[in-house]
PDB file of C-alpha atoms in Angstrom:
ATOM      1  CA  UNK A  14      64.981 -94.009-153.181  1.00  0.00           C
ATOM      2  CA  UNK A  15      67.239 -95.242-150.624  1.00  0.00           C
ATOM      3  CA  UNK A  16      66.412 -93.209-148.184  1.00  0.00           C
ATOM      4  CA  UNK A  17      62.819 -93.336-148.567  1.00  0.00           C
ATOM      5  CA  UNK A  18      62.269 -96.525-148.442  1.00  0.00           C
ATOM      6  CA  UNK A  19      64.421 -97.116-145.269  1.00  0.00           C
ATOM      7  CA  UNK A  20      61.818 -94.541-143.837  1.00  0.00           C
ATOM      8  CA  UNK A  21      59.404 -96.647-144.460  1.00  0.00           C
ATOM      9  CA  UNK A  22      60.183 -99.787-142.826  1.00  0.00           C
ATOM     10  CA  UNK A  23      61.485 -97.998-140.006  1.00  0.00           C
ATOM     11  CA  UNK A  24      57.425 -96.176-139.369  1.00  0.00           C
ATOM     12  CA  UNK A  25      55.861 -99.184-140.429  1.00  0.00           C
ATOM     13  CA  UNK A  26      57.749-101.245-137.668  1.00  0.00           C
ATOM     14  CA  UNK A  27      57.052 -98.348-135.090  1.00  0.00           C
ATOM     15  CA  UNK A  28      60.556 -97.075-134.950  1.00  0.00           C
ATOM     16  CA  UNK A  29      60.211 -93.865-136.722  1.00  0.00           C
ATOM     17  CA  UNK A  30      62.455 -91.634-134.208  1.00  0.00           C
ATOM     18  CA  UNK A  31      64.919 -93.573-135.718  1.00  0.00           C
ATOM     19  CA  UNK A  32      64.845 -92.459-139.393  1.00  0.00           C
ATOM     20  CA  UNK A  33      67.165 -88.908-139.255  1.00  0.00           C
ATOM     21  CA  UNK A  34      69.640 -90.560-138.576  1.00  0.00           C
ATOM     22  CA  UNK A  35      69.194 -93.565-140.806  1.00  0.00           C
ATOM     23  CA  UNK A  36      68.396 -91.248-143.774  1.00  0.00           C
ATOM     24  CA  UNK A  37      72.072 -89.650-143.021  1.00  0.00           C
ATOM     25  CA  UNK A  38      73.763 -92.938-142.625  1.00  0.00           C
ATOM     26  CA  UNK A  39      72.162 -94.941-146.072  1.00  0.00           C
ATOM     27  CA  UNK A  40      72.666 -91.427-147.653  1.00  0.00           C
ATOM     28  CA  UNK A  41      76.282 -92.114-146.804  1.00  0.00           C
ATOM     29  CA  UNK A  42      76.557 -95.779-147.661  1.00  0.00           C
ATOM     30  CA  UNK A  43      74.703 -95.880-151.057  1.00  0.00           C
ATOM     31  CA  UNK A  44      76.474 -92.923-152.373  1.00  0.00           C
ATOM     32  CA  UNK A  45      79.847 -94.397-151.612  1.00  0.00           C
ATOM     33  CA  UNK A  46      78.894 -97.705-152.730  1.00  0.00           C
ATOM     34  CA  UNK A  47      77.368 -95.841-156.209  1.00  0.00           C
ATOM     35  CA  UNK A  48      81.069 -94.534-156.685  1.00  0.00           C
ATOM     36  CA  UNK A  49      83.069 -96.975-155.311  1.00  0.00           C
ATOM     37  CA  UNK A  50      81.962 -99.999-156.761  1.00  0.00           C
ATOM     38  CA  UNK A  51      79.863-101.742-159.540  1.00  0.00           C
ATOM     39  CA  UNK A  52      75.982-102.576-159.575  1.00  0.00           C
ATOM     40  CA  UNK A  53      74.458-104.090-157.898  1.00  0.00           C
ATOM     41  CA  UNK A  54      74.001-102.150-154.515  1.00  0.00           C
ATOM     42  CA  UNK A  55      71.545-103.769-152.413  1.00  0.00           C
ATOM     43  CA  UNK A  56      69.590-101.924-149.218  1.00  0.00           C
ATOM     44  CA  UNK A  57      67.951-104.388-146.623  1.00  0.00           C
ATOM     45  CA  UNK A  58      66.700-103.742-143.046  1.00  0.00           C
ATOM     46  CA  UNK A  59      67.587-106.821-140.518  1.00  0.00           C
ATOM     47  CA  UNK A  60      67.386-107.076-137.505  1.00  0.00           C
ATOM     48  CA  UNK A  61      65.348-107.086-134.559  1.00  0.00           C
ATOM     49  CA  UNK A  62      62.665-104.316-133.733  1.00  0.00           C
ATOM     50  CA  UNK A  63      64.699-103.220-130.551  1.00  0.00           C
ATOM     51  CA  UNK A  64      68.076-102.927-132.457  1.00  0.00           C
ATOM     52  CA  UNK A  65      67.193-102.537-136.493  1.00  0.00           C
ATOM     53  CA  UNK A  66      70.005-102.763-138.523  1.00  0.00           C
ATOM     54  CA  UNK A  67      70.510-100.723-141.964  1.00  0.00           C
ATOM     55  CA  UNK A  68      72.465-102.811-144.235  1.00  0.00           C
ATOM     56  CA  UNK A  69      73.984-101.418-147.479  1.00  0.00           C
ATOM     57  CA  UNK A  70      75.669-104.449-149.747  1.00  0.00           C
ATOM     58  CA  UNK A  71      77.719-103.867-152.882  1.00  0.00           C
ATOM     59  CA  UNK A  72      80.347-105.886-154.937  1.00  0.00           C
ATOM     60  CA  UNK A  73      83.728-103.969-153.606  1.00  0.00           C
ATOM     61  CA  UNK A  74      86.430-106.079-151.012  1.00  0.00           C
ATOM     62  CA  UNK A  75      87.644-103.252-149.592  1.00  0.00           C
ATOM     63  CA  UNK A  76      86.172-102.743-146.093  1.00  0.00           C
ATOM     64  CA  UNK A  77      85.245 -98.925-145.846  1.00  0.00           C
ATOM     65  CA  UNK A  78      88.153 -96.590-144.006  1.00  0.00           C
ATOM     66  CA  UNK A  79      86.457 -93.466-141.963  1.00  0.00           C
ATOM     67  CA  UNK A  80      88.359 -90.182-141.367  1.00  0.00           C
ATOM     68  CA  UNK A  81      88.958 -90.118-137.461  1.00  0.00           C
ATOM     69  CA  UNK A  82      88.951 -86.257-137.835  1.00  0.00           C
ATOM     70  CA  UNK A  83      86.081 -84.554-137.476  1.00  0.00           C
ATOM     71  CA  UNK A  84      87.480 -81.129-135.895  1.00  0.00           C
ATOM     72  CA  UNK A  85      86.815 -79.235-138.860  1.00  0.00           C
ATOM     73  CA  UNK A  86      84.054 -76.857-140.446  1.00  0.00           C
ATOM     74  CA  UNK A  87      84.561 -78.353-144.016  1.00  0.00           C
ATOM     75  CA  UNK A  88      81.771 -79.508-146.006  1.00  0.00           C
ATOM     76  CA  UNK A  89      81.436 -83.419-144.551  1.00  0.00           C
ATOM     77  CA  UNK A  90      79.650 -85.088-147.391  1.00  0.00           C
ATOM     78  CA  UNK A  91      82.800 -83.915-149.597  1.00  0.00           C
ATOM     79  CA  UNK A  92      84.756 -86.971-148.710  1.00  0.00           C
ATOM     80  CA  UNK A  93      83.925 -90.508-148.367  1.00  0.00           C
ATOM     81  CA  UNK A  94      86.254 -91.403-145.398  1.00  0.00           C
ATOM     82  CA  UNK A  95      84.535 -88.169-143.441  1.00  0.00           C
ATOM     83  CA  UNK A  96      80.845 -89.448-144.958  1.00  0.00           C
ATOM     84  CA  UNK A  97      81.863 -92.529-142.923  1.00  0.00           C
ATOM     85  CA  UNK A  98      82.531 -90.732-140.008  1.00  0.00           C
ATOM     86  CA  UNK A  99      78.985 -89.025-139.835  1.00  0.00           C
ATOM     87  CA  UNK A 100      77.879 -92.764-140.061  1.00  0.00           C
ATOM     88  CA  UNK A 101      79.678 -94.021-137.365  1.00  0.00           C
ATOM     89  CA  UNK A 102      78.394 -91.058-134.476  1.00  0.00           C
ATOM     90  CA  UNK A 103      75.052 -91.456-135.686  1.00  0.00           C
ATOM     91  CA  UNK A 104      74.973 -95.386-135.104  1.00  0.00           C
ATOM     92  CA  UNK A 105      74.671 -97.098-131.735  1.00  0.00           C
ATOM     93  CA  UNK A 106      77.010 -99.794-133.561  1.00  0.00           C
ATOM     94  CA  UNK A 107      78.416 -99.789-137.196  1.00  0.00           C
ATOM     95  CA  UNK A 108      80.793-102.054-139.371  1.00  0.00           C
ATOM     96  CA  UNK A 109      81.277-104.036-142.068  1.00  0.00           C
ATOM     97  CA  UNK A 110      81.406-108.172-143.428  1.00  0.00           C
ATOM     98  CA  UNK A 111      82.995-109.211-146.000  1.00  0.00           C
ATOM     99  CA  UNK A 112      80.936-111.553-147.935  1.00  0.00           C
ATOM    100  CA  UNK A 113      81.834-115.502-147.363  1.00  0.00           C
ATOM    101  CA  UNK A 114      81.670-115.969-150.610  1.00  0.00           C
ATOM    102  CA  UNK A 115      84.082-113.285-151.605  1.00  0.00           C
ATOM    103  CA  UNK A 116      81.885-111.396-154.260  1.00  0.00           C
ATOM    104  CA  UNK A 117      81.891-108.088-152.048  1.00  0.00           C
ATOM    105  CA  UNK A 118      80.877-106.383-149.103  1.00  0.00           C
ATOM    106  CA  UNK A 119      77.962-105.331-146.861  1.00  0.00           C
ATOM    107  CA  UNK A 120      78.153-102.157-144.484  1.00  0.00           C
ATOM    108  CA  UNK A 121      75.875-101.786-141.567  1.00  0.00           C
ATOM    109  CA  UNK A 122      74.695 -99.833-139.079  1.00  0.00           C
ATOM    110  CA  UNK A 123      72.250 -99.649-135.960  1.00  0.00           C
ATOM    111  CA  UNK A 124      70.846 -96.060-135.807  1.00  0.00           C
ATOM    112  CA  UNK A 125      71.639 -94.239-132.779  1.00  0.00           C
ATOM    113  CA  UNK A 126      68.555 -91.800-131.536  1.00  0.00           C
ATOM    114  CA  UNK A 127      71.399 -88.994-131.138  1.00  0.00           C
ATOM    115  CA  UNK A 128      74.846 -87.992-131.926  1.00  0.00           C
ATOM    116  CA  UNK A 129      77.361 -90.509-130.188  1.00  0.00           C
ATOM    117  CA  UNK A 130      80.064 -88.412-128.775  1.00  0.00           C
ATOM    118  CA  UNK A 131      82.290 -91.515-127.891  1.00  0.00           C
ATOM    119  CA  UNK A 132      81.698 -93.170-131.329  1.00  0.00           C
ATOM    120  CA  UNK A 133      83.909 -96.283-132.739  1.00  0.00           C
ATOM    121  CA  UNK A 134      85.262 -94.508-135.473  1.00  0.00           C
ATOM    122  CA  UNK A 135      87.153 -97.984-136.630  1.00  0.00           C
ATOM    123  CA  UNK A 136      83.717 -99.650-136.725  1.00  0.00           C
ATOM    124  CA  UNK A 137      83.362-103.872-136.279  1.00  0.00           C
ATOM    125  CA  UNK A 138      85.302-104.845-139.547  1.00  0.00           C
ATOM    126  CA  UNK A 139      84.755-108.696-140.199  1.00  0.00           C
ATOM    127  CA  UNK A 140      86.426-111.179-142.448  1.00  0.00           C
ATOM    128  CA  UNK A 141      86.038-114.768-141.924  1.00  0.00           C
ATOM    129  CA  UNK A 142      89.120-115.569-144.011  1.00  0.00           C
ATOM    130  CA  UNK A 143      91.273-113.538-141.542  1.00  0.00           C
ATOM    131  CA  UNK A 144      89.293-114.815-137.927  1.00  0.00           C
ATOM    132  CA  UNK A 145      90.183-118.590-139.360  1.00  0.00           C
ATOM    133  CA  UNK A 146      93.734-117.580-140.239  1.00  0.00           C
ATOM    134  CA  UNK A 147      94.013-117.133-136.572  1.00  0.00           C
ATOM    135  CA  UNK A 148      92.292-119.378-135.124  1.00  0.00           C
ATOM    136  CA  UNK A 149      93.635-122.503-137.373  1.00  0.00           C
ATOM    137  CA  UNK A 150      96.442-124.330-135.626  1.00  0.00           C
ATOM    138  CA  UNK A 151      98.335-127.193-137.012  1.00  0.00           C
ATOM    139  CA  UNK A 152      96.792-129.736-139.073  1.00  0.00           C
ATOM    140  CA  UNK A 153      94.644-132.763-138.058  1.00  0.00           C
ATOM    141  CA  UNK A 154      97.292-135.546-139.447  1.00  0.00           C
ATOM    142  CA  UNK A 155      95.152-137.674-141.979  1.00  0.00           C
ATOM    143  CA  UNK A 156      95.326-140.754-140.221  1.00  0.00           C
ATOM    144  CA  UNK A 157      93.164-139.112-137.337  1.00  0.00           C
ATOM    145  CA  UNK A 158      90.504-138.065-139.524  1.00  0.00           C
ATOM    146  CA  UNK A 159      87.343-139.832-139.246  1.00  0.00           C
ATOM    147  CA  UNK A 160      85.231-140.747-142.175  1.00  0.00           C
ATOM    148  CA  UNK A 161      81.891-139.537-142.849  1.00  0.00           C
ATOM    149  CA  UNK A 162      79.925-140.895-145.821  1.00  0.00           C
ATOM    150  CA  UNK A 163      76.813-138.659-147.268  1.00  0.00           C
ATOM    151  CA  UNK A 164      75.236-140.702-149.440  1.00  0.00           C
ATOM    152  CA  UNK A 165      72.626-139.422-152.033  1.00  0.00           C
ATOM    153  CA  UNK A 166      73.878-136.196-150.812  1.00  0.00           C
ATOM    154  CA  UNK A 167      71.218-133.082-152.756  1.00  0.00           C
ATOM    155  CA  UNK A 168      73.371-131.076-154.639  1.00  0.00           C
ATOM    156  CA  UNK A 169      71.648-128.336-155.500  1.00  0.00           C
ATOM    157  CA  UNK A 170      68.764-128.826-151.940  1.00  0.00           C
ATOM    158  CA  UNK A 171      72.247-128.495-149.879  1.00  0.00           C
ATOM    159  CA  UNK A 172      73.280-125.466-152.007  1.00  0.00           C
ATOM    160  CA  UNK A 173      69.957-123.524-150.957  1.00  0.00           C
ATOM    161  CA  UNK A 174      70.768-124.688-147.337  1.00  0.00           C
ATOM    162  CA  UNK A 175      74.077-123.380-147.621  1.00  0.00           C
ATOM    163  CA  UNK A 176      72.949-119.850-148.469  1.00  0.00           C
ATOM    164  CA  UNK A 177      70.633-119.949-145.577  1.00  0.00           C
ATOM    165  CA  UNK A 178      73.039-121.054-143.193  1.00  0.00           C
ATOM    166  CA  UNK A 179      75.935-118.269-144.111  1.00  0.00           C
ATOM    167  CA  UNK A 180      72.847-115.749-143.780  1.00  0.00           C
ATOM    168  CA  UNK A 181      71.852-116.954-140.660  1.00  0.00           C
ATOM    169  CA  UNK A 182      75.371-117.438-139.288  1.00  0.00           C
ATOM    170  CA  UNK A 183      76.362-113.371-140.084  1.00  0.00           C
ATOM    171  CA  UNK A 184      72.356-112.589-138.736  1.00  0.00           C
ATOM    172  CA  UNK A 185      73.326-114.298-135.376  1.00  0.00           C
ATOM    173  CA  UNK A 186      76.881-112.827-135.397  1.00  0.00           C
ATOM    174  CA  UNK A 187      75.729-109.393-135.080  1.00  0.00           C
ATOM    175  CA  UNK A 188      72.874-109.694-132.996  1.00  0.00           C
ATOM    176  CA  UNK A 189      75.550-111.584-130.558  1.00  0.00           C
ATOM    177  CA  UNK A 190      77.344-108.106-130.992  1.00  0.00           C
ATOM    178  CA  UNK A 191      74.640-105.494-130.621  1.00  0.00           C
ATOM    179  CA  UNK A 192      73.362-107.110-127.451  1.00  0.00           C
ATOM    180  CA  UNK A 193      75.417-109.895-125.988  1.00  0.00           C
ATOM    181  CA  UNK A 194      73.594-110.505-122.264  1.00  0.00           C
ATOM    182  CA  UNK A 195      70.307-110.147-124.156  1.00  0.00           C
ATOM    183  CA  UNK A 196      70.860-112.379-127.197  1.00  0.00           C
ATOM    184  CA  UNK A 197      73.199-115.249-125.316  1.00  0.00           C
ATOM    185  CA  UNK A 198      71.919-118.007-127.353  1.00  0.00           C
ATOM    186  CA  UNK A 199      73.164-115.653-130.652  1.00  0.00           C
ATOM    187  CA  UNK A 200      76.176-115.822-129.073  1.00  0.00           C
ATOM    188  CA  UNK A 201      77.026-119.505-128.546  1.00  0.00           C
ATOM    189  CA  UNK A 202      75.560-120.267-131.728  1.00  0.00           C
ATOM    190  CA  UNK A 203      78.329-117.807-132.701  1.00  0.00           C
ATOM    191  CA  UNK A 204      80.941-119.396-131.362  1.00  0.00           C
ATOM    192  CA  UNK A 205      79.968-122.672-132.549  1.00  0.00           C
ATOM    193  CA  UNK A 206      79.699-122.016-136.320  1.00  0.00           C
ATOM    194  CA  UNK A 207      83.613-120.680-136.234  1.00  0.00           C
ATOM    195  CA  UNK A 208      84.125-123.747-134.753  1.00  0.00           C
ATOM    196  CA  UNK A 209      82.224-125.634-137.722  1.00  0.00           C
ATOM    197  CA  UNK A 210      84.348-123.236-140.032  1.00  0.00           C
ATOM    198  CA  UNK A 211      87.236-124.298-138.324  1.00  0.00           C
ATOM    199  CA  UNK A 212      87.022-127.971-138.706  1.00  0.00           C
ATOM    200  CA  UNK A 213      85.585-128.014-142.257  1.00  0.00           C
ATOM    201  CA  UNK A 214      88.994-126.120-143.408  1.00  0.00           C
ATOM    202  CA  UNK A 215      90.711-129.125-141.842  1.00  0.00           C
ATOM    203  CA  UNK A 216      88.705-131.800-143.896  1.00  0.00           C
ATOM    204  CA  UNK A 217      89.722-133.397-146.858  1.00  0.00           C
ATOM    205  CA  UNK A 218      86.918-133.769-149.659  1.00  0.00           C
ATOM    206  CA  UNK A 219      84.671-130.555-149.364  1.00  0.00           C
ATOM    207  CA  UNK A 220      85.885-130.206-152.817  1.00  0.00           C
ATOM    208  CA  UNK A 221      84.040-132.508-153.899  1.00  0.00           C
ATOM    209  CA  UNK A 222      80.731-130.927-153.479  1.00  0.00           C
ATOM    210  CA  UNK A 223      81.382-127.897-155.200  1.00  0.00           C
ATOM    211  CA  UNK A 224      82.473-129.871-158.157  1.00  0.00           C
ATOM    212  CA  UNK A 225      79.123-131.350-157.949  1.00  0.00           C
ATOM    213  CA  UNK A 226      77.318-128.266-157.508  1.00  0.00           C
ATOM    214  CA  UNK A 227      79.651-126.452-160.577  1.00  0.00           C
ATOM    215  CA  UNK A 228      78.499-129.489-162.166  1.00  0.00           C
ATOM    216  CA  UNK A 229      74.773-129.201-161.674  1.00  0.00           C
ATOM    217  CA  UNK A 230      74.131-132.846-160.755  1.00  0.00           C
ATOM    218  CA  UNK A 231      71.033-133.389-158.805  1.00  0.00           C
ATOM    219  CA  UNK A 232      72.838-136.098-156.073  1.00  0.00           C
ATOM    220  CA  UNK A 233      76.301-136.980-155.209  1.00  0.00           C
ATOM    221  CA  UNK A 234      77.788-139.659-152.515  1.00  0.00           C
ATOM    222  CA  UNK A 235      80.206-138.077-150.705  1.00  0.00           C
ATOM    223  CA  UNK A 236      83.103-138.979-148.343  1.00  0.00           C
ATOM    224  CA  UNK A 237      85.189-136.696-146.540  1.00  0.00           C
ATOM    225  CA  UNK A 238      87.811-136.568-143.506  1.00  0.00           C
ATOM    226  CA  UNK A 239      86.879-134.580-141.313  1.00  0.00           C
ATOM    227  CA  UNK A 240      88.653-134.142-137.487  1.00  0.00           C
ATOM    228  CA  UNK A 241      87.723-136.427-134.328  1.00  0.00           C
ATOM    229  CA  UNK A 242      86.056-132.996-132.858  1.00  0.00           C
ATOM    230  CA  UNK A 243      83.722-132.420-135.881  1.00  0.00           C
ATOM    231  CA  UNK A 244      80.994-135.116-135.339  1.00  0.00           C
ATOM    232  CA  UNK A 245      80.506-133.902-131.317  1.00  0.00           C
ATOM    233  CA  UNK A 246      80.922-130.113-132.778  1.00  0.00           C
ATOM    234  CA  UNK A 247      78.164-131.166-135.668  1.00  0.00           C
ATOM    235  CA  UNK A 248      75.474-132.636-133.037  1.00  0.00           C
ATOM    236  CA  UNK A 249      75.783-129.307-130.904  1.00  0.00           C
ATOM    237  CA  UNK A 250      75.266-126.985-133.816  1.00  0.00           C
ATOM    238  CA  UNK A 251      71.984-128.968-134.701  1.00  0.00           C
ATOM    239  CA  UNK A 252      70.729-128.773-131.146  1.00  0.00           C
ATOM    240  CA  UNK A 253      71.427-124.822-131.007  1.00  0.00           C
ATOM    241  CA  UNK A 254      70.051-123.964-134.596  1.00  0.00           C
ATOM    242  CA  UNK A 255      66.595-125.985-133.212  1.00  0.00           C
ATOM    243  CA  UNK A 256      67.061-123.946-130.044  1.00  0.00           C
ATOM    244  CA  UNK A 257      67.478-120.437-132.156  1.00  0.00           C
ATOM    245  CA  UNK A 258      64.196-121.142-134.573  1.00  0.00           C
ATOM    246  CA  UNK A 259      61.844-121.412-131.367  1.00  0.00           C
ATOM    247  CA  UNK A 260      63.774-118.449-129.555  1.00  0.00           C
ATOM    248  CA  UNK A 261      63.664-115.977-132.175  1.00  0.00           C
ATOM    249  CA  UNK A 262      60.212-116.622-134.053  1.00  0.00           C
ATOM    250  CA  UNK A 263      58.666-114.222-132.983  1.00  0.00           C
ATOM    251  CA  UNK A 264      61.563-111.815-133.990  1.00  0.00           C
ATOM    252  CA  UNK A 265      59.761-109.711-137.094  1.00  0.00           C
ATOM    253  CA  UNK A 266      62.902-108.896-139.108  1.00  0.00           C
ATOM    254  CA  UNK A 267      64.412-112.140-138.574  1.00  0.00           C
ATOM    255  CA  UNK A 268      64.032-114.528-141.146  1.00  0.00           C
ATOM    256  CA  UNK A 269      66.112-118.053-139.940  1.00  0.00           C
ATOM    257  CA  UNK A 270      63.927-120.541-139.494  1.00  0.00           C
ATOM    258  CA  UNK A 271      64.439-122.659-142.965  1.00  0.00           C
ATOM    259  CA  UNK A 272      61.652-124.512-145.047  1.00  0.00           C
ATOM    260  CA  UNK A 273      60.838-128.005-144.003  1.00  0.00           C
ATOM    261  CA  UNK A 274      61.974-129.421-146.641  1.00  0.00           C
ATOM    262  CA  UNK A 275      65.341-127.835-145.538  1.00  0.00           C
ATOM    263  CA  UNK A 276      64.679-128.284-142.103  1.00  0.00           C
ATOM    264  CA  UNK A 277      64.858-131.715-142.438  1.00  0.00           C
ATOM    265  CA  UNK A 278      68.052-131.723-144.903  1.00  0.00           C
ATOM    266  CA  UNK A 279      69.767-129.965-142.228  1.00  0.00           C
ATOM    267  CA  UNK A 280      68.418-132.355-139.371  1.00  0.00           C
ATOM    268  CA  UNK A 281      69.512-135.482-141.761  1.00  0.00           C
ATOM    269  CA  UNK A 282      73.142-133.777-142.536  1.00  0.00           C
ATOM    270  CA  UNK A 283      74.362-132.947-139.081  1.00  0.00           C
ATOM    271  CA  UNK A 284      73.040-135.757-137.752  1.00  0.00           C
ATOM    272  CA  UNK A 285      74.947-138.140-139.742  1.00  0.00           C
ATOM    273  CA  UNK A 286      78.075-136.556-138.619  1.00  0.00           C
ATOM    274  CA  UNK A 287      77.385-136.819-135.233  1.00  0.00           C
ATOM    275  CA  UNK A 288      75.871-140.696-135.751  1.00  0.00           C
ATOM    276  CA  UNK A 289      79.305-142.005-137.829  1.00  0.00           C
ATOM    277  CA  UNK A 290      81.179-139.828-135.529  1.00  0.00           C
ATOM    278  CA  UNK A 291      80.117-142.514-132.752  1.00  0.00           C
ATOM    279  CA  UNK A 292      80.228-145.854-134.896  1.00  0.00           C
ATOM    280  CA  UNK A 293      76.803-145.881-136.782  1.00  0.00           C
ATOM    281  CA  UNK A 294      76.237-146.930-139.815  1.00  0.00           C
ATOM    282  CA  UNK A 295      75.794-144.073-143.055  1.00  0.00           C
ATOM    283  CA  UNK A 296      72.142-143.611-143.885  1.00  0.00           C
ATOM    284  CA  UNK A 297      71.247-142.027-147.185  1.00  0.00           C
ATOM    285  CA  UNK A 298      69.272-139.105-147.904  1.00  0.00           C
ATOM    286  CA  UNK A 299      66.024-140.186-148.593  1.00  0.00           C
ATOM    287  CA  UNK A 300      63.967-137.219-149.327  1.00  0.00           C
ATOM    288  CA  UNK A 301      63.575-135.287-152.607  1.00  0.00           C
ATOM    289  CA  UNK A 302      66.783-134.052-154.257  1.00  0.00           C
ATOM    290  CA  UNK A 303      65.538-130.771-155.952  1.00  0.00           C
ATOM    291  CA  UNK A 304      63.526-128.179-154.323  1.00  0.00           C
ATOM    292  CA  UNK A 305      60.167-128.197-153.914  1.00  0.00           C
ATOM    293  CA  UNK A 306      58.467-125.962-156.312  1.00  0.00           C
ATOM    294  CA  UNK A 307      56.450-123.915-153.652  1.00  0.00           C
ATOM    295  CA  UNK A 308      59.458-123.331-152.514  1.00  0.00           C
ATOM    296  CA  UNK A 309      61.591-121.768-155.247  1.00  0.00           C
ATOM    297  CA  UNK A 310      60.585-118.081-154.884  1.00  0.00           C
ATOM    298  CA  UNK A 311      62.020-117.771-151.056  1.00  0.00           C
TER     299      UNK A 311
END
């Protein structure tokens, strides 16, 4: 089923030379995620329709491990690290991300029109948990922190923002990967959310909203501490996600621009860092707090 269906997109978005090696590569990926791990496995195509991507998700933390030996005549589909080697020479570029919120994993891979004798057997493995644990230096003292209020903050309307921003952050990651002097904007966008990741790990009260949205309230004031780089860091990030939703419209496997509805929760929420940041005043959130109904099936 897999690997029809992968055929499929791939001729219906004009890219059918493509699809050998993508139905050796899911082949792969879905059979080790069948064994290796518990239901459900999820296949997706992403992407753009220069560099599609073949994305095989499951509910496993440990990042696949490929064979680097490929020297001999046994049977190659008999073992899943040598499986995983076929994957990586028939992909331009392969890897794998380990889900932010830490319920699994998703492998992916850009076919490749032909064998790649030079291959990255290792593959781009990708855990935010460990790229912060690097990055993070010592700790803002408290009494530097500056204080932004969110007031009538959407619980659940910033939890459906959330999703799309992880989503759109890993989307961006990888194009900024697959095609760096092409997709430049994917990569400073890039660079900025670790930067956001960075400085919300240094706040004090995040907490607080995911007790709200355990809860299931519908609104929440918030007030968090939150270091003197965050409101400047906060401003940029708006100005570069409105740059990236007119860049890449016209990108058929993307999906990143949000509703408008969350459009403008996003406008309103980095905003208000960036406002307090510089002296203003809070302003509540004045829009609806649930979703819009139209909206609910995206």
């Amino acid at each position: 089923m897999a690997r029809a269906w992968v055929t499929g997109v791939l001729t219906d978005i004009g890219r059918p030379e493509l699809v050998p090696s993508a139905q050796l590569a899911v082949s792969e990926l879905v059979t080790n995620a069948i064994l290796h791990s518990d239901p459900p496995v999820t296949v997706r195509v992403r992407g753009t329709l220069d560099h599609p991507r073949i994305e095989v998700a499951d509910q496993s933390l440990l990042p696949p491990r490929p064979a680097r030996d490929l020297s001999n005549d046994d049977d190659h589909l008999s073992t899943v690290g040598r499986g995983l080697a076929l994957v990586a020479i028939h992909s331009i570029k392969w890897g794998s991300d380990i889900d932010d919120t830490g319920t699994g994993k998703t492998v992916w891979f850009e076919p490749a029109l032909e064998v790649q004798e030079d291959a990255d057997l290792e593959g781009n493995l990708f855990d935010l948990d460990e790229v912060m644990h690097r990055r993070l230096g010592d700790r803002v003292p408290d009494e530097d922190l500056v204080r932004i209020q969110l007031i009538n903050m959407p619980v659940a309307l910033f939890g459906h923002l959330r999703t799309h921003y992880m989503d759109l952050r890993r989307e961006l990651r990888l194009l900024a990967l697959t095609d760096p002097e092409r997709y430049p904007l994917a990569t400073e966008v890039t660079d900025v959310f670790l930067q956001v990741e960075e400085e919300r790990r240094q706040a004090v009260g995040v907490a607080d909203l995911d007790e709200a949205l355990a809860n299931g309230d519908q609104s929440v004031d918030l007030e968090y501490g939150v270091p003197p780089t965050a409101p400047g860091t906060m401003g940029r990030m708006r100005d570069l996600l409105n740059e990236a939703y007119v860049h890449f419209a016209d990108e058929h496997l993307l999906s990143i621009t949000p509703t408008p509805q969350l459009l403008a929760l996003q406008h309103w929420y980095l905003s208000e860092f960036e406002r307090q940041g510089t002296g203003g005043t809070p302003r509540p959130w004045s829009g609806d707090v649930a979703l819009e109904p139209s909206q609910t099936a995206s």
